[in-house]
XYZ file of C-alpha atoms in Angstrom:
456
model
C -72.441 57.339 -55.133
C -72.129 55.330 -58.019
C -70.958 51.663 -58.194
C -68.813 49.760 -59.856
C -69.949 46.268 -61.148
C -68.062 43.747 -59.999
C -68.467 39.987 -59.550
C -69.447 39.095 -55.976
C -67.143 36.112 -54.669
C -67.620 34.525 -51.398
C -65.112 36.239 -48.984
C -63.918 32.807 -47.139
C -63.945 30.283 -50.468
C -63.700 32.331 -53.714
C -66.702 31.038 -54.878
C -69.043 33.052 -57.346
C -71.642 30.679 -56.460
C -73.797 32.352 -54.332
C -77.362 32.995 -53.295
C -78.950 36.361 -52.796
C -80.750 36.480 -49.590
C -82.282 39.687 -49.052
C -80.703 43.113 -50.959
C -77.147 43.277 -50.226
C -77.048 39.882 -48.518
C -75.739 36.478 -49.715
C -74.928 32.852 -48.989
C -72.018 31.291 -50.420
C -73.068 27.878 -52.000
C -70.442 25.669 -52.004
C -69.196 26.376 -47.604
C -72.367 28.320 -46.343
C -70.683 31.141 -45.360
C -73.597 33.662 -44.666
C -71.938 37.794 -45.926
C -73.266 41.196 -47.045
C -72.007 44.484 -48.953
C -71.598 47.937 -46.526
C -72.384 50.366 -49.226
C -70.745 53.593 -47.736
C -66.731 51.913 -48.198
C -67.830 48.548 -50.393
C -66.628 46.574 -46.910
C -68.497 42.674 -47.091
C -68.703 41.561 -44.062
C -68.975 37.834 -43.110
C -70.429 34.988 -41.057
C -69.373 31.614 -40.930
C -71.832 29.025 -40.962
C -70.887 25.694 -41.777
C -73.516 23.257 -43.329
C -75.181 20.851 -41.081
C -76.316 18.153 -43.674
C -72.910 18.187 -45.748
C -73.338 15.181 -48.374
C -69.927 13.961 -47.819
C -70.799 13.376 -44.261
C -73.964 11.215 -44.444
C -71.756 9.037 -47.212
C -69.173 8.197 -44.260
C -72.041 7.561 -42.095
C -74.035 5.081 -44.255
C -70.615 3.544 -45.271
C -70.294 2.821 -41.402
C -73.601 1.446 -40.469
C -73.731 -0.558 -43.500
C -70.450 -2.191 -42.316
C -71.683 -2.465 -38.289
C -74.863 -3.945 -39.684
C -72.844 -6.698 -42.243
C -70.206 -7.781 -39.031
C -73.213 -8.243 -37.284
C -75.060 -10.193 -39.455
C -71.745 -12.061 -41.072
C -71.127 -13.169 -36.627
C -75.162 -14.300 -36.473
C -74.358 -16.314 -39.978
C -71.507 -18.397 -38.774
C -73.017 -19.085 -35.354
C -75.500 -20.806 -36.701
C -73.616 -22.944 -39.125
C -71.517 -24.295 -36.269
C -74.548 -24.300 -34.136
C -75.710 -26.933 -37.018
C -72.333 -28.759 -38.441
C -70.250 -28.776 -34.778
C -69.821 -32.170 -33.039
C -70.814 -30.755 -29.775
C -73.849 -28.756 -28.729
C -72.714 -25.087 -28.284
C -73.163 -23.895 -24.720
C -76.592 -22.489 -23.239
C -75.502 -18.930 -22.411
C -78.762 -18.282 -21.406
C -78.302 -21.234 -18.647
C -74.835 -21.768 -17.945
C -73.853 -20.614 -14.020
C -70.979 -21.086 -12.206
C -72.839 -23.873 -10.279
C -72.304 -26.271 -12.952
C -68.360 -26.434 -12.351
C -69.048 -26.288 -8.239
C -70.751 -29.585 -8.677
C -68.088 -30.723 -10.264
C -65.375 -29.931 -8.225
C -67.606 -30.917 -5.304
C -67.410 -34.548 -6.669
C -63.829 -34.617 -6.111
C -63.550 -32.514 -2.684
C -62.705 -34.341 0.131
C -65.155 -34.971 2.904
C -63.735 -33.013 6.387
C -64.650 -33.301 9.674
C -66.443 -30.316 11.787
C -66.720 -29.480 15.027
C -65.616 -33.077 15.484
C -63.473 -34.405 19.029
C -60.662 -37.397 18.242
C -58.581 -39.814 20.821
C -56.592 -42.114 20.341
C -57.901 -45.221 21.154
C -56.381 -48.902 21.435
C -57.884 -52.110 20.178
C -57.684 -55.614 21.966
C -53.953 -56.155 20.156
C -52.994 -52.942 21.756
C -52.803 -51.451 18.041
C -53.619 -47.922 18.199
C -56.469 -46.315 16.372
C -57.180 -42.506 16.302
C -61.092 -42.064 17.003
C -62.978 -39.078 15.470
C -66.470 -38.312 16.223
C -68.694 -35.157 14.252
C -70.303 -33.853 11.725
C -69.139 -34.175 8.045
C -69.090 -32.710 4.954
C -67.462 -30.602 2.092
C -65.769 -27.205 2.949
C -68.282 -26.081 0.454
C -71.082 -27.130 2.685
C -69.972 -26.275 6.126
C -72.619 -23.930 6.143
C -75.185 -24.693 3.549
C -78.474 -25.211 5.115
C -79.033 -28.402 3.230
C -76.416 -30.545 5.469
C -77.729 -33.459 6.990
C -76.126 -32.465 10.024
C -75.525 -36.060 11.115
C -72.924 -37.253 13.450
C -70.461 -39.652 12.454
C -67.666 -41.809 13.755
C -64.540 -42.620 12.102
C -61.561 -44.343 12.394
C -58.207 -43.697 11.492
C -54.636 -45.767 11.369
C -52.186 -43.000 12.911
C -49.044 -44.755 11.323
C -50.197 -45.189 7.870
C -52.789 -41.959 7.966
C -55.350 -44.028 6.114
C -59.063 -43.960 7.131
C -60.652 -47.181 8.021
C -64.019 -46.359 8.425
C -66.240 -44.022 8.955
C -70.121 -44.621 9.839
C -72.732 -42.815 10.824
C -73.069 -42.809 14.983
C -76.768 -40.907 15.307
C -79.327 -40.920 12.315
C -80.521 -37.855 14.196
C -79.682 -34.600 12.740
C -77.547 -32.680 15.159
C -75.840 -29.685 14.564
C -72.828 -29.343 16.504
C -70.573 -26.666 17.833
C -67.393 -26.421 19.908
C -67.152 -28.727 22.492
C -70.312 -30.503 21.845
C -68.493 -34.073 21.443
C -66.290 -35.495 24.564
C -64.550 -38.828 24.487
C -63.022 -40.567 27.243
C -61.224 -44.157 27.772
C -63.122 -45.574 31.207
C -60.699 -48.500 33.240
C -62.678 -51.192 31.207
C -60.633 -49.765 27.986
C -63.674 -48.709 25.954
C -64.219 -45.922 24.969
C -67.383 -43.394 25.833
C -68.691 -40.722 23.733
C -70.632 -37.870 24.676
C -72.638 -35.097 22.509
C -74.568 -32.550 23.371
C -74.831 -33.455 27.090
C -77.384 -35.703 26.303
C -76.690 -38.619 24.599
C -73.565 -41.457 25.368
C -72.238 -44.070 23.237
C -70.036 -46.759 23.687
C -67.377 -48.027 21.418
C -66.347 -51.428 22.362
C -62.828 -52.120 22.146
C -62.851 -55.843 21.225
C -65.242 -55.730 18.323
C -65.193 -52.188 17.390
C -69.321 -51.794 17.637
C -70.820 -49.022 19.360
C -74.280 -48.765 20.823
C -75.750 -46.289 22.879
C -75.670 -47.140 26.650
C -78.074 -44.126 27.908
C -80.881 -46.319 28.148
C -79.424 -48.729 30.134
C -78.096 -46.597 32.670
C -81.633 -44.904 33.269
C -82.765 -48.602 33.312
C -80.325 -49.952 35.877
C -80.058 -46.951 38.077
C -82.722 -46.205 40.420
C -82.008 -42.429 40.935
C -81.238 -42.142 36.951
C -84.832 -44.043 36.394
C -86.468 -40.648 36.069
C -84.692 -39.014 32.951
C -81.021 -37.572 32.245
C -81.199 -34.177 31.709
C -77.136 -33.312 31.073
C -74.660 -35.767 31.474
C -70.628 -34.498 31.649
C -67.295 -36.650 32.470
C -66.256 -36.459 35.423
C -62.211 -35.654 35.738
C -60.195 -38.787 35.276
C -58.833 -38.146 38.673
C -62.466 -39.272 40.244
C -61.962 -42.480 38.300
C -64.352 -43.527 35.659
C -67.610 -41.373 36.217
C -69.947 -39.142 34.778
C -71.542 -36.243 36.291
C -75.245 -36.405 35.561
C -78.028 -33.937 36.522
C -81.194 -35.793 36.494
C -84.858 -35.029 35.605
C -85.695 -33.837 39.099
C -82.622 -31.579 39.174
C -80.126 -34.102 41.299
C -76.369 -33.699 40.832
C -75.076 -37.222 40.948
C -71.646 -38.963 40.181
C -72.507 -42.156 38.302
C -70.176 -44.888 38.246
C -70.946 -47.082 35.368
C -68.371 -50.035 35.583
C -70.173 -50.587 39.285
C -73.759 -48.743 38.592
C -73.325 -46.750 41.697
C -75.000 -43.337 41.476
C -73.691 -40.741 44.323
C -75.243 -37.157 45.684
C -72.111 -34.566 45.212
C -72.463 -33.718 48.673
C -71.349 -37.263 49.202
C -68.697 -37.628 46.937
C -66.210 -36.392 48.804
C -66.135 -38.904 51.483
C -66.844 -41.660 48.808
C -63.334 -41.050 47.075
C -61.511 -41.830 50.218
C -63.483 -44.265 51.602
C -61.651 -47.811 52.822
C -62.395 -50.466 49.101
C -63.805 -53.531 49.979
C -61.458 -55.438 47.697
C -58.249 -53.430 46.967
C -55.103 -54.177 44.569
C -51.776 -52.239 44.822
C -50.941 -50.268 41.596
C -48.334 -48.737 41.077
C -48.488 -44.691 39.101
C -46.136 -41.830 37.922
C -46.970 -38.426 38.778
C -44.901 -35.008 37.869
C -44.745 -32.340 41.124
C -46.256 -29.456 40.445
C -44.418 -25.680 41.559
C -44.691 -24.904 45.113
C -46.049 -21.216 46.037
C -44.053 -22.003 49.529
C -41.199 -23.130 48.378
C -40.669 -21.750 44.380
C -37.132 -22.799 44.933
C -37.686 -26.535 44.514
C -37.237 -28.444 41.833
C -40.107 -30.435 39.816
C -39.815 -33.919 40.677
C -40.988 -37.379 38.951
C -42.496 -38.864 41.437
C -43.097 -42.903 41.830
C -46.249 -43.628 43.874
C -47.980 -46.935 44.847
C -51.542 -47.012 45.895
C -55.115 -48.692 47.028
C -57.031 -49.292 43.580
C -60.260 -51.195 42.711
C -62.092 -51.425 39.579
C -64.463 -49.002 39.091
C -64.449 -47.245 42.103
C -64.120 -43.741 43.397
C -60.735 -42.271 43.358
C -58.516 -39.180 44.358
C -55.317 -38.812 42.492
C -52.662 -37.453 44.507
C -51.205 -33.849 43.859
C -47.704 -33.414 44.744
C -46.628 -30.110 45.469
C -44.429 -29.149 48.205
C -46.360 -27.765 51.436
C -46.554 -26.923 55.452
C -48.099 -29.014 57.533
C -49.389 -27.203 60.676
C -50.215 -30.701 62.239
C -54.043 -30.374 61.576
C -56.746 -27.893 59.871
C -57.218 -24.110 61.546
C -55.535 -20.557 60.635
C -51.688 -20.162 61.169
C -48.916 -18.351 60.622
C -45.523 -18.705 60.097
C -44.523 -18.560 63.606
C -46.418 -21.642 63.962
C -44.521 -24.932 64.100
C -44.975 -27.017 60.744
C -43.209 -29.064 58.783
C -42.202 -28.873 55.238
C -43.925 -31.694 53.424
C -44.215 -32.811 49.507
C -47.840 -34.136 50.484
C -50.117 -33.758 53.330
C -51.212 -36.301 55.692
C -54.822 -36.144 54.823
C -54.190 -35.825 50.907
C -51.947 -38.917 51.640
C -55.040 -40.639 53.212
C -57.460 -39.649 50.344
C -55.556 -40.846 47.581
C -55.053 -43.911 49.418
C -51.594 -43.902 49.339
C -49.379 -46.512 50.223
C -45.863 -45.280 49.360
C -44.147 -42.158 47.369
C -40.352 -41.441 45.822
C -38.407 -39.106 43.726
C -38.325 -41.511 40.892
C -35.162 -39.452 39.126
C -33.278 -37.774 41.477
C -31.174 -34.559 40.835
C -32.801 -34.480 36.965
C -34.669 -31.013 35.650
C -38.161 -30.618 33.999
C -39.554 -27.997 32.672
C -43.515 -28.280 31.880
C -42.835 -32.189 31.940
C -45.844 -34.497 31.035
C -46.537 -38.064 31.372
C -47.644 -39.449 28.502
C -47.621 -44.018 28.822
C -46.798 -46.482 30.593
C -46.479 -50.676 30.878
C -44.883 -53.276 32.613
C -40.793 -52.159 31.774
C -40.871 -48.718 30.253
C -42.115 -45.519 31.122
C -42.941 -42.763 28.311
C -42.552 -38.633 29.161
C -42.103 -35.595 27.424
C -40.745 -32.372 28.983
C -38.427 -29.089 27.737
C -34.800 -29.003 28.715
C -34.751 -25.289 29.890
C -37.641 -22.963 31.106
C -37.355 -21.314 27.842
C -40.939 -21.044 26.386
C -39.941 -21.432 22.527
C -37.716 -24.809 23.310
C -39.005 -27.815 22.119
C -39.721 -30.724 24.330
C -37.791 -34.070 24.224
C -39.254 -37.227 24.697
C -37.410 -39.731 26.678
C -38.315 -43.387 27.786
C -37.336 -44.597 31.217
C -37.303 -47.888 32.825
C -40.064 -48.265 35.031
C -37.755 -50.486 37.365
C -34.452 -48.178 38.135
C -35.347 -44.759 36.087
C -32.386 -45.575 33.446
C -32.958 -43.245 30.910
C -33.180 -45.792 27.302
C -33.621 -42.908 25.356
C -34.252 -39.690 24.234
C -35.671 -38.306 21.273
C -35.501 -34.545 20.142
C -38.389 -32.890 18.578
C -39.965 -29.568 17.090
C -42.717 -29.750 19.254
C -43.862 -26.685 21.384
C -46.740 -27.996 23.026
C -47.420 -31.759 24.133
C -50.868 -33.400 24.875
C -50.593 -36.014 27.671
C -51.801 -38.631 25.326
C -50.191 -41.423 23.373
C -49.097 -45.079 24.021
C -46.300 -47.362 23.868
C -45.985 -49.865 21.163
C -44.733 -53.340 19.969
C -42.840 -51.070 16.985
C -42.742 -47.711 18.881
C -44.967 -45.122 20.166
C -47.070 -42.496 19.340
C -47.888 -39.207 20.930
C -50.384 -36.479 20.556
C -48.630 -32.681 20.111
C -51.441 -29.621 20.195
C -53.650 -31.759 17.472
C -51.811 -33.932 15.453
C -50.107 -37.324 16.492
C -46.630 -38.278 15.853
C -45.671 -41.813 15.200
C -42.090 -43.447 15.840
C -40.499 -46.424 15.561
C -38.472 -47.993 18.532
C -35.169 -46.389 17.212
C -37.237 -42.931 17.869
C -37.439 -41.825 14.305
C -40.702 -40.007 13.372
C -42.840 -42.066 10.991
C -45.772 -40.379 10.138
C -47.658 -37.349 11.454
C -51.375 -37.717 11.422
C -53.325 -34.944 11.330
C -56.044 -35.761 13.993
C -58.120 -32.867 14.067
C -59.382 -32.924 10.293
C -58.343 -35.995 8.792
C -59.735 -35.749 5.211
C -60.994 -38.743 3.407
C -63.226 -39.380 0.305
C -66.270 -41.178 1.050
C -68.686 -42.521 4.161
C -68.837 -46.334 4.783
């Protein structure tokens, strides 16, 4: 069949610039299409096949590094011009840690108290103190290994909230955890410090130096001569004690203010034992609920008893009670009598006399907190409700005339505080509340971390 010449243009472009390949096969140069001529019908068919290394293409490209590679080079330039002509050194990336700004904040954190145990505690002007006694440090460091872990005593004013001093108590490192530090006021009004069932320090009231006193117990006590293994306060109701195991395994109540050490199967017999040289004193007491009688009414009770310095006690517990006439099993057909006290408790606590101090008033989880000479300082909720506050009222210790009463927020009361020549104080579940003798609040100090700034 015969042909007809024509020019051969690239089926996708136009172009007449094209590249024979093979017979009857072509490449279009200018957009790579790939074609050839069917001879029966003159039919070009086509393939399209773009061109990997287009000129155009690498020119964007090198355009693009070349301006990457410039910023760079333009950011490395003025870094080091200010590295040279800056006042200030530019900062060490390579160095530079988050550590650098907790050392400074650490300068200015306040030192805190843990694990620590606080009192309050009066001086020889009957000006109160709050006593704290623990470890210290930064919250940072609470449990960084690097803590010296000694223990410390401090002292703060409760009115004002200012520390006074804090010192360290025991060069020893001791790490300390709940419950480890116990302080107690003893009858001689000093006050006794115990950690970690082992050691005991005195802080003296008059001079406010402490010294520890363990060694001088183990001197002047015979059956403490070998070695005190744990050493505990006794309750306050056994009077100013300590319960002491010693190095041969003997349970012993040691009375310091009279160095008498006694066997626990003795004590018993030794709290109600006739004093050789007794005073009357004269005590307040709430009544506790009666499982007999749940009907009755807690009562403030007066009570006037046998005392001696130092010695063994048994504090009475009012509660009201059958007496049976002795000690056995009965029943309620028995005869017995309905009693606030029993005869023998009577006889153990050494009591002398007992009254219902306030007749006809209600408490509800009442607490006494002080007392002196003419007043008499309690706390106690108006209803049984569990979310009421208590009130604080002051009594005379002569008639029971109520002199005041003072409202507070308060939902929980420690039976600790004091009256004062400008006030008094009291201790809620941690903190202590300061007021002045018209009963307005003062200050609240918190007792249980008091923050301050430095040791001395």
């Amino acid at each position: 069949m015969a042909k007809n010449i024509k020019a051969i243009k690239c089926p996708h472009c136009g172009s007449i610039k094209i590249t024979t390949l093979r017979p009857d096969y072509y490449k279009c140069d200018s957009c790579g299409t790939e074609f050839f001529l069917d001879s029966d019908d003159i039919n070009i068919n086509h393939n399209y096949n773009y061109p990997r290394n287009n000129q155009d293409q690498y020119k964007a490209i090198r355009i693009v590094l070349f301006a990457v590679v410039g910023f760079i080079a333009l950011m490395f330039v003025i870094g080091a011009l200010s590295a040279i002509f800056s006042k200030k050194p530019a900062p060490n990336y390579s160095t530079y840690s988050t550590s650098n700004t907790a050392e400074k904040k650490e300068e200015a954190e306040p030192l805190e108290w843990n694990y620590a145990s606080n009192t309050l505690f009066l001086d020889k002007d009957n000006t109160p103190h709050v006593v704290v006694v623990g470890n210290v440090g930064t919250f940072r460091k609470r449990m960084d290994e690097g803590k010296d872990n000694k223990v410390y005593i401090g002292l703060f004013d409760p009115k004002t909230g200012k520390k006074e001093w804090v010192k360290t108590l025991m060069e020893t490192p001791v790490e300390l955890s709940s419950s480890d530090v116990k302080l107690q006021v003893f009858e001689d009004q000093n006050l006794y410090i115990i950690v970690k069932s082992k050691y005991i320090y005195q802080l003296d009231r008059n001079t406010f130096t402490y010294k520890s006193v363990l060694e001088n117990y183990v001197k002047d006590a015979p059956s403490l001569s070998t070695g005190i293994a744990k050493v505990e306060f006794k309750y306050e109701d056994y009077g100013s004690a300590y319960q002491i195991v010693n190095n041969e395994g003997q349970n012993l109540a040691y009375y310091p203010l009279i160095n008498k050490s006694i066997p626990d199967k003795q004590l018993y017999d030794e709290r109600r034992k006739k004093l050789p040289n007794p005073t009357t004193k004269t005590e307040f007491t709430f009544s506790s609920k009666s499982s007999y009688y749940p009907e009755e009414k807690i009562q403030l009770i007066q009570y006037s008893y046998q005392y001696q310095y130092g010695f063994p006690k048994d504090s009475p517990r009012f509660s009201w009670d059958k007496d049976y006439g002795g000690s056995g099993i009965f029943t309620d057909r028995d005869p017995y009598k309905k009693v606030l006290i029993n005869p023998w408790q009577f006889k153990g606590a050494r009591l002398i006399s007992f009254k219902d101090f306030t007749p006809g008033r209600l408490y509800f989880q009442p607490v006494i907190i002080a007392q002196n000479d003419k007043t008499l300082l309690i706390a106690y909720k108006p209803t049984p409700a569990e979310d009421d506050p208590f009130q604080i009222q002051l009594l005379d210790v002569a008639t029971g005339a109520i002199q005041k009463t003072v409202t507070t927020d308060l939902k929980s009361m420690y039976g600790n505080g004091s009256l004062l020549k400008d006030g008094f104080i009291i201790k809620g579940a941690s903190d202590y509340y300061y007021f002045d003798n018209s009963g307005k609040q003062i200050n609240k100090f918190e007792g249980y971390n008091p923050k301050f700034d430095t040791l001395n």
